[in-house]
PDB file of C-alpha atoms in Angstrom:
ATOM      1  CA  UNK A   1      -0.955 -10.036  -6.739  1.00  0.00           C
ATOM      2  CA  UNK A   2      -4.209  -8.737  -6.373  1.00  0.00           C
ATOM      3  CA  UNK A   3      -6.473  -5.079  -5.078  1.00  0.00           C
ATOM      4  CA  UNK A   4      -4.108  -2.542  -3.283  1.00  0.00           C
ATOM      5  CA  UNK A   5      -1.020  -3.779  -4.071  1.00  0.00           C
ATOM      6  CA  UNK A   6      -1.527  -4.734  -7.567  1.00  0.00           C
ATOM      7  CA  UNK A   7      -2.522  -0.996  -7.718  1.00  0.00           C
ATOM      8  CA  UNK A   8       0.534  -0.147  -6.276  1.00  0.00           C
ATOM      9  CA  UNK A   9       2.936  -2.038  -8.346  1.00  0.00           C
ATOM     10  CA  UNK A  10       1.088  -0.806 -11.452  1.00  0.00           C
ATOM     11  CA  UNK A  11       1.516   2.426  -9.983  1.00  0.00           C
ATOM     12  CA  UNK A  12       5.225   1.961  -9.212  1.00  0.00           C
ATOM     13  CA  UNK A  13       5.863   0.586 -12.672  1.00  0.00           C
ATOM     14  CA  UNK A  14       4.304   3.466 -14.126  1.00  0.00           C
ATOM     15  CA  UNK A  15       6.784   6.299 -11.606  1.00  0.00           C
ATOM     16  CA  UNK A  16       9.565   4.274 -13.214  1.00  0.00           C
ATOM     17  CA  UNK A  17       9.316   4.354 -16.591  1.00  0.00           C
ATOM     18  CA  UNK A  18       8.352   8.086 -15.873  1.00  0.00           C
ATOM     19  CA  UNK A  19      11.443   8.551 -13.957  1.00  0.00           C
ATOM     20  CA  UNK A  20      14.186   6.672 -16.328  1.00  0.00           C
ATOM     21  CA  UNK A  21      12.970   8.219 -19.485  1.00  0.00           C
ATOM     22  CA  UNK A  22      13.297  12.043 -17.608  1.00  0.00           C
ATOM     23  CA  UNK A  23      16.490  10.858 -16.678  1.00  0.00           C
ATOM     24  CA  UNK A  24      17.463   9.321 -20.195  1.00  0.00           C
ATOM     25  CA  UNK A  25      15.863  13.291 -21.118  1.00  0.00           C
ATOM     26  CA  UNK A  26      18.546  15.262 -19.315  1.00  0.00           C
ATOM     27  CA  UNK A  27      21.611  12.902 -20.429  1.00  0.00           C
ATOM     28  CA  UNK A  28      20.506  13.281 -24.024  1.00  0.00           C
ATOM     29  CA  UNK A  29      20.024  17.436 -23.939  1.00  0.00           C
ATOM     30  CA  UNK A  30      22.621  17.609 -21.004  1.00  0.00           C
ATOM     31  CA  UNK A  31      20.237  19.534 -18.983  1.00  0.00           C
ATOM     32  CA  UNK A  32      20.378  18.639 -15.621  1.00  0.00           C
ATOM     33  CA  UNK A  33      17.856  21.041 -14.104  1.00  0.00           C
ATOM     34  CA  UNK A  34      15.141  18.248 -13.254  1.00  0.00           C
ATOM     35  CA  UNK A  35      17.519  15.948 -11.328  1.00  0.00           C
ATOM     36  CA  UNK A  36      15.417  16.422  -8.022  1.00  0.00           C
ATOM     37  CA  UNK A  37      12.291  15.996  -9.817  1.00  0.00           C
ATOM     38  CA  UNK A  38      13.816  12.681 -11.367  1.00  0.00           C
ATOM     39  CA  UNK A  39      15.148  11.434  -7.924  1.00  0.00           C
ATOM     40  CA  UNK A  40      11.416  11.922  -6.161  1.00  0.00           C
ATOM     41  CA  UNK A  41       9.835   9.896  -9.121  1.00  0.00           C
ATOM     42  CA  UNK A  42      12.679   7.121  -8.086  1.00  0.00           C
ATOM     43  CA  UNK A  43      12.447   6.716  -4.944  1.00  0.00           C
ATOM     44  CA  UNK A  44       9.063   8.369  -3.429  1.00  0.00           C
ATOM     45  CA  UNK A  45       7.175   7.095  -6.392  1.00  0.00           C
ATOM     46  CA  UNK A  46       8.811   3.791  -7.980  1.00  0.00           C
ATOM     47  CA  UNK A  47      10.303   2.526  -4.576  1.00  0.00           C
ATOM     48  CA  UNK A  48       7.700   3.782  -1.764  1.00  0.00           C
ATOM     49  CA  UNK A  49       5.344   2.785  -4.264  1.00  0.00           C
ATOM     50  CA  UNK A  50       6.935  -0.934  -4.512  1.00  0.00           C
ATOM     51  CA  UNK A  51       7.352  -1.537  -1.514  1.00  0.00           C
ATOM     52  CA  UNK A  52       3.380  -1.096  -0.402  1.00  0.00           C
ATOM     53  CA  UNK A  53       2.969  -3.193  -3.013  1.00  0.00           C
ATOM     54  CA  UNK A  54       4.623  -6.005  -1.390  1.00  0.00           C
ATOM     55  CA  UNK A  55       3.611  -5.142   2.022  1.00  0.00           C
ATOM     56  CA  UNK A  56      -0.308  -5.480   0.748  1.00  0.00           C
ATOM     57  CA  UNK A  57       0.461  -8.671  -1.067  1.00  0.00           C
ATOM     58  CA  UNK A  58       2.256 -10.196   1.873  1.00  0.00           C
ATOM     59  CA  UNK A  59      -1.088  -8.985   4.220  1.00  0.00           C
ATOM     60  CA  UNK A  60      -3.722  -9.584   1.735  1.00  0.00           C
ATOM     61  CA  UNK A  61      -5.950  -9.054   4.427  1.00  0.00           C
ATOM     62  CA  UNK A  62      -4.856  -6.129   5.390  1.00  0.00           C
ATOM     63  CA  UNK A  63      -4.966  -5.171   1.600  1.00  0.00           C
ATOM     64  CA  UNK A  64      -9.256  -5.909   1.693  1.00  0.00           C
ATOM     65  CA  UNK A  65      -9.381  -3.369   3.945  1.00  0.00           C
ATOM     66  CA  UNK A  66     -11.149   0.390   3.100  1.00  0.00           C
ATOM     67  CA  UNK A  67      -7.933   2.075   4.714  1.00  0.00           C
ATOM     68  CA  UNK A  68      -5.982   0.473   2.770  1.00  0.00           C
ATOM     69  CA  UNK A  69      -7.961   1.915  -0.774  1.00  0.00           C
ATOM     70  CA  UNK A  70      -8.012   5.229   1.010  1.00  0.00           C
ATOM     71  CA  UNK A  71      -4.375   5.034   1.420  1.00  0.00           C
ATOM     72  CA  UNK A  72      -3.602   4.095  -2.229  1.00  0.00           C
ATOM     73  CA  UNK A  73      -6.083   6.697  -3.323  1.00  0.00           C
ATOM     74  CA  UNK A  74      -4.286   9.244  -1.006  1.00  0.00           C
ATOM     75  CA  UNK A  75      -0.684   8.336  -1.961  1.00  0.00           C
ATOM     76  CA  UNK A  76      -1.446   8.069  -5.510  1.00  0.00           C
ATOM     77  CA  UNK A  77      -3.408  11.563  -6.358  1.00  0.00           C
ATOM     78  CA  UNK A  78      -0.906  13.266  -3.627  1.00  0.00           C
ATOM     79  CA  UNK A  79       2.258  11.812  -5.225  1.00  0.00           C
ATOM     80  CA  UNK A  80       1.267  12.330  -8.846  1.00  0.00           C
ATOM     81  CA  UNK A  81       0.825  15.930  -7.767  1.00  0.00           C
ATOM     82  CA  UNK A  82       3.780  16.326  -6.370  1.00  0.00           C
ATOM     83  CA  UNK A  83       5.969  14.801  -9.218  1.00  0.00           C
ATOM     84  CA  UNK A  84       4.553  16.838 -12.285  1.00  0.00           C
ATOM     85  CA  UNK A  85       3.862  20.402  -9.372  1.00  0.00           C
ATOM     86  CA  UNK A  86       8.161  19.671  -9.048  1.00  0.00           C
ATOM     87  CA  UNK A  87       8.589  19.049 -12.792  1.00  0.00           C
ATOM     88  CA  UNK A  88       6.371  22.449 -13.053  1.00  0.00           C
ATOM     89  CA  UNK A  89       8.681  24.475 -10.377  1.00  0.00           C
ATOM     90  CA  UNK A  90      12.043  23.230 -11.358  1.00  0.00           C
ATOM     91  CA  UNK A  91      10.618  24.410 -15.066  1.00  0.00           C
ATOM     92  CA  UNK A  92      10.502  27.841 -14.251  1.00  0.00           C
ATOM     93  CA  UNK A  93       7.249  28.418 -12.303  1.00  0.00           C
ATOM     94  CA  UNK A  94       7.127  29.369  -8.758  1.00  0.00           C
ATOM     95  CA  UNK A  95       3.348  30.065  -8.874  1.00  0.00           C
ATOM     96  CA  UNK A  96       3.080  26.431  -8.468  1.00  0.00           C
ATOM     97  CA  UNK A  97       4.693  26.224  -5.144  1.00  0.00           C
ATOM     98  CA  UNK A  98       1.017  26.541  -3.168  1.00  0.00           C
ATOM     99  CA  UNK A  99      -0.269  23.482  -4.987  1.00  0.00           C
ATOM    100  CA  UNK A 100       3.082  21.644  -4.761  1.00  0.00           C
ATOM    101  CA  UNK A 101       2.919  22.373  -0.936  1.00  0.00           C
ATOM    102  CA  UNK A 102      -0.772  20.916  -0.619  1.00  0.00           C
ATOM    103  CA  UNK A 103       0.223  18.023  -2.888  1.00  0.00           C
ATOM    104  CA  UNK A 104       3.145  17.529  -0.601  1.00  0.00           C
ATOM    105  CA  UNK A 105       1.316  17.427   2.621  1.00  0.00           C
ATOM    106  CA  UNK A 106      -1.123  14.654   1.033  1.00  0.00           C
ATOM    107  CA  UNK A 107       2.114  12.301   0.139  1.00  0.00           C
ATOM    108  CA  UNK A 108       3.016  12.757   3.949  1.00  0.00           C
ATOM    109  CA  UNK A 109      -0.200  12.621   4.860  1.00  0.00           C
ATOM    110  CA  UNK A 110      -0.207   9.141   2.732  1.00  0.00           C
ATOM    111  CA  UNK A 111       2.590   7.953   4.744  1.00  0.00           C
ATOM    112  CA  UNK A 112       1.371   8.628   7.933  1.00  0.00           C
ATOM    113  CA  UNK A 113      -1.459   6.937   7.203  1.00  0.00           C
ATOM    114  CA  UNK A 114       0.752   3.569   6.045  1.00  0.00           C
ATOM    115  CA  UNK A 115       2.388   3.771   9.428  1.00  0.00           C
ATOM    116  CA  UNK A 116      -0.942   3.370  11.050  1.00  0.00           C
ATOM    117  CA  UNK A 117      -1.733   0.277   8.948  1.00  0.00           C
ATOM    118  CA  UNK A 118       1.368  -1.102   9.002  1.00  0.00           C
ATOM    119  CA  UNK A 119       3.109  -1.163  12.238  1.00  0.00           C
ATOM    120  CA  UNK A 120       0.345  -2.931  13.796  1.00  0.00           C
ATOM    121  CA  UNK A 121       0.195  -5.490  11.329  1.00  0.00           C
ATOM    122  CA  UNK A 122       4.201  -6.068  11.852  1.00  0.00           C
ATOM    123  CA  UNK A 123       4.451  -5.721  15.772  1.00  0.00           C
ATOM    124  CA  UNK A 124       1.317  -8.389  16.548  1.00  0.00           C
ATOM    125  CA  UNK A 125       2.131 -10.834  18.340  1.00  0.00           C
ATOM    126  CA  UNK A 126       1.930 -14.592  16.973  1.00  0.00           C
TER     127      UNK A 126
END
C-alpha cells in the first residue's frame, strides 16, 4: 500500500484506536455522554477512512492523482475537526458549534469530492 491510501489507512488506524479507547473511557467511568462522538470516530473516521484506503490501493492510479491528495487533505483536516469540535460540544461547550458546522461541511465536502473520483473510476467501461 502506498501514497493516498496508505495515508488513509494510517489515518483510519489512528480514528480507531481514538475511538475504542473513548469508548473503553465511558465503560470504565460509566459516563455515556460522548457515545455520538465515539460512534462518528467509528464509522466516519475508522471505516470511511478504510475504505478510501482500499479504494486508492485497488486504483493506484487513481491514487497518483492531485485530487486524490486534495481529497485526503480535505477529509483528513475536516474530519479531525469534526471529531475533537463533537468531543468539545458534547463536553459542555456550545460556542463550538460554528467551527463544528464549518468542520462539518468540509467532511461532506470531502465526500462529495470522493464521489467525483470514484464513480467514474467504477462505472468505466472495460
Amino acid at each position: 500500500m502506498q501514497g493516498v491510501a496508505r495515508n488513509f489507512f494510517t489515518l483510519a488506524i489512528i480514528y480507531a484506536l481514538c475511538g475504542m479507547a473513548l469508548g473503553i473511557h465511558m465503560a470504565i467511568s460509566e459516563d455515556h455522554g460522548q457515545m455520538p462522538t465515539h460512534a462518528h470516530i467509528m464509522v466516519a473516521g475508522w471505516l470511511m477512512s478504510a475504505v478510501f484506503a482500499f479504494f486508492y490501493h485497488l486504483f493506484p492510479t487513481v491514487g497518483l492523482k492531485t485530487i486524490a491528495v486534495v481529497h485526503f487533505w480535505l477529509t483528513a483536516i475536516s474530519g479531525i475537526g469534526l471529531m475533537i469540535g463533537l468531543f468539545i460540544l458534547l463536553a459542555g461547550t456550545p460556542a463550538i458549534e460554528p467551527l463544528l458546522g464549518i468542520a462539518s461541511i468540509g467532511f461532506y465536502a470531502g465526500m462529495l469530492l470522493f464521489a467525483f473520483i470514484a464513480l467514474p473510476v467504477v462505472w468505466k467501461k472495460a
